[in-house]
Amino acid sequence: QTSSTHWPSEECFFQSRFFFLNLYSPMYKRSPDMTKSPMTKSEQLLRIDDHDFTMRPAFGGPPIPVGVDVQVESLDTISEVDMDFTMTLYLRHYWKDERLSFQSTNNQSMTFDSRLVKKIWVPDMFFVHSKRSFIHDTTTDNVMLRVYPDGNVLYSLRVTVTAMCNMDLSRFPLDTQTCSLEIESYAYTDDDLMLYWKKGNESLNTDDRISLSQFLIQKFHTTTKLAFYSSTGWYNRLYIHFTLRRHIFFFLLQTYFPATLMVMLSWVSFWIDRRAVPARVPLGITTVLTMSTIITGVNASMPRVSYIKAVDIYLWVSFVFVFLSVIEYAAVNYLSTVQERKERKLRDRLPCTCGIGNPDEMMIDPQITGYGSMDINTMGNYGMPENGGRPERMLAQVALNDPQIASQVKPSRGYVNIWIDTHAIDKYSRVVFPGAYILFNIIYWSIYS
């Protein structure tokens, strides 16, 4: 029994000794797991838990100044249809938060990523009139926070924003547009936060390589204004203005030159014989349809605005010129028909020439014509006038030269006028149409260029 009671106490003694050796031996002592620590060393240095960072710095005191500067990386797209633009930029904020001040022997700043941003106070900036915006996150969030020993803070982020741009397209495509990107605090009025450009106009920097296919970037500049909301109050608002002038060469090749060529092509019909209906009618219809296609193509890529654009004026005036060339031929054709009817009635009133075997012999017979001996070439030219008149018309004219015949026929003044006007329409159109179109171009380009 004594032996049975001695061994258990000895076993307990060795187990207890082994336990204490393991507990206090440096070999077996474990270091604390820093990854599971509730606060990192930087957060301990900045005393994150000692302050309430849901409140702005110097809460209850004067408004905190927040300086801003912007580096424009790219101006991606300008859309006339959606009336907006897309811009990628580096947005930097500067302010002082004494709660983040720390001791430093070498006065060096500390730089952090987006993880610390969620634990401290930062300005709540947003883009007014923006449609879409995002912070780049490849390969990690493009956010940088830099804290200086005296509490000054630099907060920088890389953002792409699509914002509204109200464009006046009344001079399109000979227009100049000015767009603005507006930055404002969402929650803090000017009583709590004073937003300003840190270096004035020098706060805005642009990349020299920025270029657009349709626009020439003329200038960037900044302004500051106050914005009022009836329910919340006054807010500081920062503006980034940039002026764009549209390149005209693309529209000259795609719109203006084709329209001008179609108008010039419609003038070809003035030199075609008016009796060549299969030649003149398809030419007029083709030019009208081509102008309609050009107008439709231009308007398809434009917003449906309620005012007239400069390109609309040029295209519709060109369309009117083309359309008038078709109307001109309709007038010529109609007057020619009326003229032939007058000639037919006049020929019916003349003495019967059934006994004349050859009308040409009658035309050159001095006893009939009353002209005496004439050169056969002269009579040939007279018999077939320049305007393509018929021999019957010449016969009627020759017959009217005979006083005996002319006394039997009443003078047909209308016949003579119609004959002259029918020739004059095409002849005058060859001069009036090009002259009027050239005058229109001079006035148009002097106003819009």
Coordinates of C-alpha atoms in Angstrom, one line a residue:
Q1 CA 0.0 0.0 0.0
T2 CA 3.0 2.2 0.8
S3 CA 4.4 1.6 -2.6
S4 CA 1.2 2.3 -4.3
T5 CA 0.8 5.7 -2.6
H6 CA 4.4 6.8 -3.2
W7 CA 4.6 6.5 -7.0
P8 CA 1.7 8.7 -7.9
S9 CA 3.1 11.6 -5.9
E10 CA 6.5 11.1 -7.7
E11 CA 4.9 11.1 -11.1
C12 CA 3.0 14.3 -10.3
F13 CA 6.2 15.9 -9.2
F14 CA 8.0 15.2 -12.5
Q15 CA 5.1 16.4 -14.6
S16 CA 4.9 19.6 -12.7
R17 CA 8.6 20.2 -13.0
F18 CA 8.5 19.6 -16.8
F19 CA 5.6 22.0 -17.2
F20 CA 7.4 24.9 -15.4
L21 CA 10.6 24.3 -17.3
N22 CA 8.7 24.6 -20.6
L23 CA 6.9 27.6 -19.5
Y24 CA 9.9 29.7 -18.4
S25 CA 12.6 28.3 -20.7
P26 CA 13.7 30.8 -23.4
M27 CA 13.9 28.0 -25.9
Y28 CA 10.2 27.2 -25.6
K29 CA 8.9 30.8 -25.2
R30 CA 6.7 31.9 -28.2
S31 CA 6.8 35.4 -29.7
P32 CA 3.4 37.2 -30.1
D33 CA 1.6 37.0 -33.5
M34 CA 1.8 40.6 -34.9
T35 CA -0.5 39.8 -37.8
K36 CA -3.3 39.2 -35.3
S37 CA -2.6 42.5 -33.4
P38 CA -5.6 44.8 -33.4
M39 CA -3.3 47.8 -34.3
T40 CA -0.2 48.1 -36.4
K41 CA 2.7 50.1 -35.3
S42 CA 1.8 53.0 -37.7
E43 CA -1.7 53.2 -36.3
Q44 CA -0.3 53.2 -32.8
L45 CA 2.1 56.0 -33.8
L46 CA -0.7 58.0 -35.3
R47 CA -3.0 57.3 -32.3
I48 CA -5.9 56.2 -34.4
D49 CA -7.9 54.9 -31.5
D50 CA -7.4 58.0 -29.4
H51 CA -9.5 60.3 -31.7
D52 CA -12.9 60.2 -33.3
F53 CA -12.2 60.5 -37.0
T54 CA -15.9 60.6 -38.0
M55 CA -15.6 64.3 -37.2
R56 CA -13.7 66.8 -39.3
P57 CA -10.5 68.4 -37.9
A58 CA -11.1 71.3 -35.5
F59 CA -14.8 70.5 -35.3
G60 CA -16.8 73.5 -33.9
G61 CA -14.1 75.9 -35.0
P62 CA -13.4 77.8 -38.2
P63 CA -13.7 75.9 -41.6
I64 CA -10.9 73.6 -42.4
P65 CA -8.9 74.7 -45.6
V66 CA -8.6 71.9 -48.2
G67 CA -6.3 72.7 -51.1
V68 CA -6.8 70.8 -54.4
D69 CA -4.6 70.4 -57.4
V70 CA -5.2 68.2 -60.5
Q71 CA -3.0 66.5 -63.0
V72 CA -5.0 65.7 -66.2
E73 CA -3.7 62.4 -67.6
S74 CA -5.9 62.0 -70.6
L75 CA -9.0 63.4 -72.2
D76 CA -10.5 60.3 -73.7
T77 CA -13.8 61.0 -75.6
I78 CA -16.1 63.9 -76.5
S79 CA -19.6 62.9 -77.5
E80 CA -21.9 65.2 -79.2
V81 CA -24.8 62.7 -79.1
D82 CA -24.6 62.2 -75.3
M83 CA -23.2 65.7 -74.7
D84 CA -20.5 64.5 -72.3
F85 CA -16.8 63.9 -72.0
T86 CA -14.5 61.4 -70.3
M87 CA -11.4 62.4 -68.5
T88 CA -8.8 60.6 -66.4
L89 CA -7.0 62.6 -63.8
Y90 CA -5.0 62.6 -60.6
L91 CA -7.0 64.4 -57.9
R92 CA -4.9 65.5 -54.9
H93 CA -6.1 67.0 -51.6
Y94 CA -4.1 68.9 -49.0
W95 CA -5.2 69.7 -45.4
K96 CA -3.9 69.6 -41.9
D97 CA -5.2 67.3 -39.2
E98 CA -3.3 67.8 -35.9
R99 CA -4.8 64.5 -34.6
L100 CA -2.4 62.7 -37.0
S101 CA 0.8 64.5 -35.9
F102 CA 3.5 62.3 -34.6
Q103 CA 7.1 62.4 -33.2
S104 CA 9.9 62.1 -35.8
T105 CA 13.6 62.7 -35.4
N106 CA 14.3 63.1 -39.1
N107 CA 11.0 64.9 -40.1
Q108 CA 10.2 62.2 -42.7
S109 CA 6.6 61.6 -43.8
M110 CA 4.8 58.3 -43.8
T111 CA 3.0 57.0 -46.9
F112 CA 0.1 54.6 -46.8
D113 CA -2.3 52.9 -49.2
S114 CA -6.1 52.8 -49.2
R115 CA -6.4 50.6 -46.1
L116 CA -5.6 53.5 -43.7
V117 CA -7.9 55.9 -45.7
K118 CA -10.9 54.1 -44.3
K119 CA -9.9 54.7 -40.7
I120 CA -9.3 58.5 -40.8
W121 CA -11.1 61.6 -41.9
V122 CA -10.8 62.6 -45.6
P123 CA -12.7 65.2 -47.6
D124 CA -15.8 63.9 -49.2
M125 CA -15.3 65.3 -52.7
F126 CA -17.6 64.4 -55.6
F127 CA -17.9 65.5 -59.3
V128 CA -21.0 67.6 -60.0
H129 CA -23.0 66.6 -63.1
S130 CA -21.0 63.4 -63.5
K131 CA -22.6 60.4 -65.1
R132 CA -20.1 57.8 -64.3
S133 CA -16.8 57.8 -62.3
F134 CA -14.5 55.2 -60.7
I135 CA -11.2 54.9 -58.9
H136 CA -8.7 52.7 -60.7
D137 CA -7.9 49.5 -58.9
T138 CA -5.3 47.8 -61.1
T139 CA -3.2 46.2 -59.7
T140 CA -4.4 47.7 -56.4
D141 CA -6.5 50.7 -55.5
N142 CA -4.8 53.8 -57.0
V143 CA -4.9 55.7 -53.7
M144 CA -2.1 57.2 -51.8
L145 CA -2.1 58.9 -48.3
R146 CA 1.0 60.7 -47.1
V147 CA 1.1 62.0 -43.5
Y148 CA 3.8 64.5 -42.2
P149 CA 4.9 64.8 -38.6
D150 CA 3.2 68.2 -38.2
G151 CA -0.2 66.7 -39.2
N152 CA -0.2 67.9 -42.8
V153 CA -1.9 65.3 -45.1
L154 CA -1.7 64.6 -48.8
Y155 CA -4.4 62.4 -50.2
S156 CA -4.1 61.5 -53.9
L157 CA -6.2 59.2 -56.1
R158 CA -6.5 58.3 -59.8
V159 CA -10.0 58.8 -61.2
T160 CA -11.8 58.4 -64.5
V161 CA -15.0 60.5 -64.7
T162 CA -17.6 61.0 -67.4
A163 CA -19.3 64.3 -66.9
M164 CA -22.0 66.4 -68.7
C165 CA -21.0 69.1 -71.2
N166 CA -23.7 71.4 -72.5
M167 CA -22.7 72.0 -76.1
D168 CA -24.0 74.7 -78.4
L169 CA -24.0 73.1 -81.9
S170 CA -25.5 76.0 -83.8
R171 CA -22.1 76.5 -85.5
F172 CA -21.3 72.8 -86.0
P173 CA -18.9 71.7 -87.4
L174 CA -17.2 75.1 -87.3
D175 CA -17.7 75.4 -83.6
T176 CA -15.7 75.9 -80.4
Q177 CA -16.9 74.2 -77.2
T178 CA -16.1 74.9 -73.6
C179 CA -16.6 72.1 -71.1
S180 CA -16.2 72.1 -67.3
L181 CA -15.5 69.5 -64.6
E182 CA -16.9 70.6 -61.3
I183 CA -15.6 69.4 -57.9
E184 CA -17.5 70.0 -54.6
S185 CA -17.8 68.7 -51.1
Y186 CA -20.9 66.6 -50.7
A187 CA -21.7 67.1 -47.0
Y188 CA -19.6 70.0 -45.7
T189 CA -20.8 73.6 -46.4
D190 CA -18.5 76.6 -46.6
D191 CA -18.9 76.9 -42.8
D192 CA -17.1 73.6 -42.3
L193 CA -14.8 73.2 -45.3
M194 CA -13.1 75.8 -47.4
L195 CA -12.2 74.3 -50.8
Y196 CA -9.7 76.2 -52.9
W197 CA -7.1 75.7 -55.6
K198 CA -3.8 75.2 -53.9
K199 CA -1.7 77.1 -56.4
G200 CA -4.2 79.1 -58.3
N201 CA -4.2 78.4 -62.1
E202 CA -0.9 76.5 -61.6
S203 CA -2.9 73.9 -59.7
L204 CA -4.0 72.4 -63.0
N205 CA -1.4 70.5 -65.0
T206 CA -1.9 68.6 -68.2
D207 CA 0.1 66.1 -70.2
D208 CA 1.6 67.6 -73.4
R209 CA 0.7 64.4 -75.2
I210 CA -3.1 64.8 -74.8
S211 CA -4.8 65.0 -78.2
L212 CA -8.2 64.3 -79.7
S213 CA -9.1 63.1 -83.2
Q214 CA -11.8 65.7 -83.8
F215 CA -10.7 68.6 -81.5
L216 CA -7.8 70.9 -80.9
I217 CA -7.4 71.6 -77.2
Q218 CA -6.8 75.3 -76.9
K219 CA -6.5 75.9 -73.2
F220 CA -7.2 74.7 -69.6
H221 CA -8.0 77.1 -66.8
T222 CA -9.5 77.0 -63.3
T223 CA -12.1 79.0 -61.4
T224 CA -13.8 78.9 -57.9
K225 CA -17.4 79.8 -57.2
L226 CA -20.1 79.3 -54.5
A227 CA -23.0 76.9 -55.2
F228 CA -26.2 77.3 -53.3
Y229 CA -28.8 74.6 -52.4
S230 CA -32.0 75.8 -50.9
S231 CA -32.2 72.9 -48.4
T232 CA -28.5 72.7 -47.3
G233 CA -26.8 76.0 -47.9
W234 CA -23.6 77.3 -49.6
Y235 CA -20.8 75.1 -50.9
N236 CA -17.4 75.8 -52.4
R237 CA -17.1 74.6 -55.9
L238 CA -14.0 74.2 -58.1
Y239 CA -14.1 74.4 -61.9
I240 CA -11.8 72.9 -64.5
H241 CA -12.6 74.6 -67.8
F242 CA -11.1 73.5 -71.1
T243 CA -11.8 74.9 -74.6
L244 CA -11.9 72.7 -77.7
R245 CA -11.9 73.8 -81.3
R246 CA -13.2 71.2 -83.8
H247 CA -11.0 70.1 -86.7
I248 CA -12.8 71.0 -89.9
F249 CA -10.8 68.9 -92.5
F250 CA -12.7 65.7 -91.8
F251 CA -16.1 67.4 -92.4
L252 CA -14.8 69.1 -95.5
L253 CA -14.0 65.7 -97.0
Q254 CA -17.0 63.9 -95.8
T255 CA -19.8 66.5 -96.1
Y256 CA -18.9 69.8 -97.7
F257 CA -17.0 68.5 -100.8
P258 CA -19.6 65.8 -101.7
A259 CA -22.4 68.3 -101.4
T260 CA -20.6 70.9 -103.5
L261 CA -19.9 68.3 -106.2
M262 CA -23.5 67.2 -106.3
V263 CA -24.6 70.7 -106.9
M264 CA -22.1 71.2 -109.7
L265 CA -23.1 67.9 -111.2
S266 CA -26.7 69.1 -111.4
W267 CA -25.6 72.0 -113.5
V268 CA -24.5 69.6 -116.3
S269 CA -28.1 69.2 -117.3
F270 CA -28.1 72.8 -118.5
W271 CA -25.8 71.8 -121.4
I272 CA -27.8 68.8 -122.4
D273 CA -30.4 69.0 -125.2
R274 CA -33.8 69.6 -123.6
R275 CA -35.3 66.9 -125.8
A276 CA -32.9 64.3 -124.2
V277 CA -35.4 63.4 -121.5
P278 CA -33.7 60.1 -120.6
A279 CA -30.4 62.0 -119.9
R280 CA -31.6 65.0 -117.9
V281 CA -34.3 63.4 -115.7
P282 CA -32.1 60.6 -114.2
L283 CA -29.3 63.1 -113.7
G284 CA -31.6 65.4 -111.6
I285 CA -33.1 62.5 -109.6
T286 CA -29.7 61.1 -108.8
T287 CA -28.3 64.3 -107.5
V288 CA -31.4 64.9 -105.4
L289 CA -31.2 61.4 -103.8
T290 CA -27.5 61.7 -103.2
M291 CA -28.1 65.0 -101.3
S292 CA -30.8 63.4 -99.3
T293 CA -28.4 60.6 -98.3
I294 CA -25.7 63.0 -97.2
I295 CA -28.2 65.0 -95.1
T296 CA -29.4 61.8 -93.5
G297 CA -25.9 60.5 -92.7
V298 CA -24.9 63.8 -91.0
N299 CA -28.0 63.9 -88.9
A300 CA -27.7 60.3 -87.8
S301 CA -24.5 61.1 -85.9
M302 CA -25.9 64.2 -84.2
P303 CA -28.2 64.9 -81.3
R304 CA -31.8 65.9 -82.1
V305 CA -31.5 69.5 -81.3
S306 CA -34.3 72.0 -81.8
Y307 CA -32.2 74.6 -83.7
I308 CA -30.5 74.8 -87.0
K309 CA -26.8 73.9 -87.2
A310 CA -24.3 75.5 -89.6
V311 CA -23.9 72.2 -91.6
D312 CA -27.7 72.1 -91.9
I313 CA -27.8 75.5 -93.6
Y314 CA -25.1 74.4 -96.1
L315 CA -26.6 71.1 -96.9
W316 CA -30.2 72.3 -97.3
V317 CA -29.2 75.3 -99.5
S318 CA -27.3 72.8 -101.6
F319 CA -30.3 70.6 -101.7
V320 CA -32.4 73.5 -102.9
F321 CA -30.0 74.2 -105.7
V322 CA -30.1 70.6 -106.8
F323 CA -33.9 70.6 -106.6
L324 CA -34.2 73.8 -108.6
S325 CA -32.1 72.3 -111.4
V326 CA -34.8 69.6 -111.7
I327 CA -37.6 72.2 -111.6
E328 CA -35.7 74.2 -114.3
Y329 CA -35.8 71.3 -116.7
A330 CA -39.5 70.8 -115.9
A331 CA -40.1 74.5 -116.9
V332 CA -38.1 74.1 -120.1
N333 CA -39.9 71.0 -121.1
Y334 CA -43.3 72.5 -120.4
L335 CA -42.5 75.7 -122.4
S336 CA -41.2 73.6 -125.2
T337 CA -44.5 71.8 -125.4
V338 CA -46.4 75.0 -125.4
Q339 CA -44.1 76.4 -128.1
E340 CA -44.7 73.3 -130.4
R341 CA -48.5 73.8 -130.0
K342 CA -48.2 77.4 -131.1
E343 CA -46.1 76.4 -134.1
R344 CA -48.6 73.8 -135.1
K345 CA -51.5 76.2 -135.0
L346 CA -49.5 78.7 -137.0
R347 CA -48.6 76.1 -139.6
D348 CA -52.3 75.2 -139.9
R349 CA -53.0 78.9 -140.8
L350 CA -50.4 79.0 -143.6
P351 CA -51.4 78.4 -147.3
C352 CA -51.3 74.8 -148.3
T353 CA -47.8 73.7 -149.3
C354 CA -49.0 70.3 -150.5
G355 CA -47.9 71.1 -154.0
I356 CA -44.3 71.9 -153.0
G357 CA -42.4 68.8 -153.8
N358 CA -39.4 69.6 -151.6
P359 CA -39.8 72.2 -148.9
D360 CA -36.0 72.8 -148.9
E361 CA -36.3 74.0 -152.5
M362 CA -39.0 76.4 -151.5
M363 CA -36.8 77.7 -148.7
I364 CA -34.0 78.6 -151.0
D365 CA -36.2 79.8 -153.9
P366 CA -35.8 83.6 -154.1
Q367 CA -39.3 84.0 -155.6
I368 CA -40.8 82.4 -152.5
T369 CA -38.5 83.5 -149.7
G370 CA -37.9 87.0 -151.0
Y371 CA -34.3 86.9 -149.8
G372 CA -32.8 86.7 -153.3
S373 CA -29.8 84.4 -154.0
M374 CA -28.4 83.2 -150.6
D375 CA -25.5 81.0 -149.8
I376 CA -26.6 77.5 -149.3
N377 CA -24.6 77.2 -146.0
T378 CA -26.3 80.3 -144.6
M379 CA -29.7 78.8 -145.4
G380 CA -28.6 75.5 -143.9
N381 CA -27.8 77.2 -140.7
Y382 CA -31.0 79.1 -140.7
G383 CA -33.0 76.0 -141.5
M384 CA -31.6 74.2 -138.4
P385 CA -31.3 76.8 -135.7
E386 CA -28.8 76.4 -132.7
N387 CA -31.6 75.5 -130.4
G388 CA -32.5 72.5 -132.3
G389 CA -35.7 73.9 -133.8
R390 CA -37.6 72.0 -136.4
P391 CA -37.7 72.7 -140.2
E392 CA -41.4 73.5 -139.9
R393 CA -40.6 76.4 -137.6
M394 CA -38.2 77.8 -140.2
L395 CA -40.8 77.3 -142.9
A396 CA -43.2 79.3 -140.9
Q397 CA -40.8 82.1 -140.4
V398 CA -39.9 82.2 -144.1
A399 CA -43.5 82.3 -145.0
L400 CA -44.2 85.2 -142.7
N401 CA -41.5 87.2 -144.6
D402 CA -43.8 87.2 -147.6
P403 CA -46.2 90.2 -147.3
Q404 CA -49.0 88.4 -149.1
I405 CA -48.8 85.4 -146.7
A406 CA -48.2 87.5 -143.6
S407 CA -51.3 89.6 -144.3
Q408 CA -53.4 86.4 -144.1
V409 CA -51.9 85.4 -140.7
K410 CA -52.3 87.4 -137.6
P411 CA -49.1 88.2 -135.9
S412 CA -48.3 85.7 -133.2
R413 CA -46.4 87.7 -130.6
G414 CA -46.7 84.9 -128.1
Y415 CA -45.0 82.5 -130.4
V416 CA -41.9 84.7 -130.7
N417 CA -41.6 85.3 -127.0
I418 CA -42.0 81.7 -126.1
W419 CA -39.3 80.8 -128.6
I420 CA -36.9 83.3 -127.0
D421 CA -37.7 82.3 -123.4
T422 CA -37.3 78.6 -124.0
H423 CA -33.7 79.2 -125.2
A424 CA -33.0 81.8 -122.5
I425 CA -33.9 79.5 -119.5
D426 CA -31.0 77.1 -120.1
K427 CA -28.6 79.8 -121.2
Y428 CA -29.4 82.0 -118.1
S429 CA -29.3 79.0 -115.8
R430 CA -25.7 78.3 -116.8
V431 CA -24.7 81.7 -115.3
V432 CA -27.3 82.3 -112.6
F433 CA -27.0 79.0 -110.8
P434 CA -23.1 78.9 -110.4
G435 CA -23.1 82.6 -109.6
A436 CA -25.7 82.3 -106.9
Y437 CA -24.0 79.3 -105.4
I438 CA -20.6 81.0 -105.3
L439 CA -22.2 84.0 -103.7
F440 CA -23.8 81.8 -101.0
N441 CA -20.4 80.1 -100.3
I442 CA -18.7 83.5 -99.9
I443 CA -21.4 84.6 -97.4
Y444 CA -21.4 81.3 -95.6
W445 CA -17.7 80.9 -95.0
S446 CA -17.3 84.6 -94.1
I447 CA -19.8 84.2 -91.3
Y448 CA -18.9 80.8 -89.9
S449 CA -15.1 80.6 -90.4

